[in-house]
Short mmCIF file of C-alpha atoms in Angstrom, two decimals:
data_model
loop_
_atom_site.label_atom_id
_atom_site.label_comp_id
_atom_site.label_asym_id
_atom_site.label_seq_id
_atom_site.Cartn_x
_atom_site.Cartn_y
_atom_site.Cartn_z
CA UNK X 1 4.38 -3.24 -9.05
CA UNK X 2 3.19 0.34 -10.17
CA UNK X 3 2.44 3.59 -8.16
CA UNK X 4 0.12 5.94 -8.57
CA UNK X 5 2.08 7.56 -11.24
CA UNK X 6 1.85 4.38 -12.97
CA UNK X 7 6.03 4.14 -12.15
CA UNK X 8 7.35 0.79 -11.56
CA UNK X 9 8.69 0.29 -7.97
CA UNK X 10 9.57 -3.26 -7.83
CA UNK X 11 9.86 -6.21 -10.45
CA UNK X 12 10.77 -9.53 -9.83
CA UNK X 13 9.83 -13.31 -8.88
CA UNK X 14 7.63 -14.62 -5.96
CA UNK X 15 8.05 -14.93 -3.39
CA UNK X 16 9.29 -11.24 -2.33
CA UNK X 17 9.92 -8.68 0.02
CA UNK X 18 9.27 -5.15 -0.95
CA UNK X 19 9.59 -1.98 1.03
CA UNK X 20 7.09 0.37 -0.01
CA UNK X 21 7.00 3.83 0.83
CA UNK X 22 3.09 5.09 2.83
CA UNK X 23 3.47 8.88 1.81
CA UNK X 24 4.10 10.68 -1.45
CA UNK X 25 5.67 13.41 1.30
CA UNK X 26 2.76 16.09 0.15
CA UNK X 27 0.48 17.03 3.39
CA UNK X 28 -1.85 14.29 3.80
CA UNK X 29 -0.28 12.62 0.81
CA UNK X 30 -0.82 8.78 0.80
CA UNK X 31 -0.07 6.24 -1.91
CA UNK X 32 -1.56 3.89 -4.06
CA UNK X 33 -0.02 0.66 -5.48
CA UNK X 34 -0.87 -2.03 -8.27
CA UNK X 35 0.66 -5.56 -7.94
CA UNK X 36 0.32 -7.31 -10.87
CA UNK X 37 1.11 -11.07 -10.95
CA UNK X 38 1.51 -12.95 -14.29
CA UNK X 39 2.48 -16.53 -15.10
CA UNK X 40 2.79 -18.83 -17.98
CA UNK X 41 -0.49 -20.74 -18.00
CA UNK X 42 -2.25 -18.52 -15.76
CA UNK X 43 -4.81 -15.60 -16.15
CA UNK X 44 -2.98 -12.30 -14.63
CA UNK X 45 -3.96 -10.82 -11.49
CA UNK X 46 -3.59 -6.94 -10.78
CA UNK X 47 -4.56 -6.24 -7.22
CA UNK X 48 -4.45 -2.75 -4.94
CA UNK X 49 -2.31 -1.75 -2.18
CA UNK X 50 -3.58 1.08 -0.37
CA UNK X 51 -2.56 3.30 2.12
CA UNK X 52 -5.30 3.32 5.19
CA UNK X 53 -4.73 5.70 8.62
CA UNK X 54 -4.10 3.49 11.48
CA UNK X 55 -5.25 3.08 15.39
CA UNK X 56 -2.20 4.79 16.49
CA UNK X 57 -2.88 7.66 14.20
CA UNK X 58 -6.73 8.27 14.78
CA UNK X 59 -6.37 7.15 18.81
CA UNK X 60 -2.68 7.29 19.78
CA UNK X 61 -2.05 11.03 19.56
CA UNK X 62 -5.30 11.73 22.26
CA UNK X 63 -2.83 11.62 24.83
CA UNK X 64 -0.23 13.38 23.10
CA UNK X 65 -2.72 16.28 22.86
CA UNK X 66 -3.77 15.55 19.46
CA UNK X 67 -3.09 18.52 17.11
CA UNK X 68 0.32 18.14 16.72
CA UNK X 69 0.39 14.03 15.29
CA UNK X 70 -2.60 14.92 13.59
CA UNK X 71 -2.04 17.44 11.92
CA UNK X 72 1.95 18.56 12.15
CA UNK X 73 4.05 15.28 12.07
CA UNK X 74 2.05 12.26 10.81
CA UNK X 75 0.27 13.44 7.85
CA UNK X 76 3.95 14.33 6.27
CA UNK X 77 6.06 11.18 6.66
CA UNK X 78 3.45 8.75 6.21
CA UNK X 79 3.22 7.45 10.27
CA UNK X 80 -0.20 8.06 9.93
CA UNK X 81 -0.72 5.40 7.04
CA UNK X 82 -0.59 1.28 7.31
CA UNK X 83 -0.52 -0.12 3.75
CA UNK X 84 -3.19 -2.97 3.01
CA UNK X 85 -3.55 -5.97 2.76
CA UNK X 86 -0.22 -5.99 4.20
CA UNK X 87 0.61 -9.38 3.30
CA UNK X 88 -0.96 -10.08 -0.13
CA UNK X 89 -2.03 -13.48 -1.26
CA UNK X 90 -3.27 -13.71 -4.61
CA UNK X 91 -5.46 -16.72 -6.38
CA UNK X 92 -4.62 -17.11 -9.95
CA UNK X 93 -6.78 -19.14 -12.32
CA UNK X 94 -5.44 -21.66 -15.13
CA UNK X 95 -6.38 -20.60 -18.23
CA UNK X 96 -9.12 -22.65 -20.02
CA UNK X 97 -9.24 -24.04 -22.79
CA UNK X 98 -12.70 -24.29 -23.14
CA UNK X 99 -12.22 -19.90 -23.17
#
């Protein structure tokens, strides 16, 4: 798994657990993931993770006042962000022979 630096932030077998960070910690700063899957046999699969603003972000802070979450706390430490899919499932072809 790569960020959006193209740094490798995890490595290993399936199935696993990662914890992945939401913010780079710049204002408004989200992140961007690549999970590539490869297997003996199979064609490789490279899929996005992608961090999205959330419910609680874009409705939670009305009664908070709003200006504050939305533009003081969340957008630095990432509260504001849900990475998706949040569970991913990839599909991964045999190779053919046939090409």
């Amino acid at each position: 798994m790569q960020d959006e630096r193209g740094f490798s932030v995890a490595q290993g077998f399936t199935p696993q657990t990662v914890e992945l960070e939401k913010s780079t910690g710049r204002y408004f700063g989200k992140k961007h993931y690549l999970l590539m899957l490869e297997s003996p046999g199979y064609v490789p699969v490279t899929m996005p993770i992608e961090a999205r603003a959330n419910l609680w972000y874009l409705l939670g802070n009305i009664p908070l006042g709003g200006s504050p979450g939305w533009l003081l706390v969340d957008p630095f430490y990432g509260g504001m962000y849900d990475l998706k899919p949040e569970h991913p499932r990839a599909f991964m072809n045999p190779v053919s022979a046939r090409g």
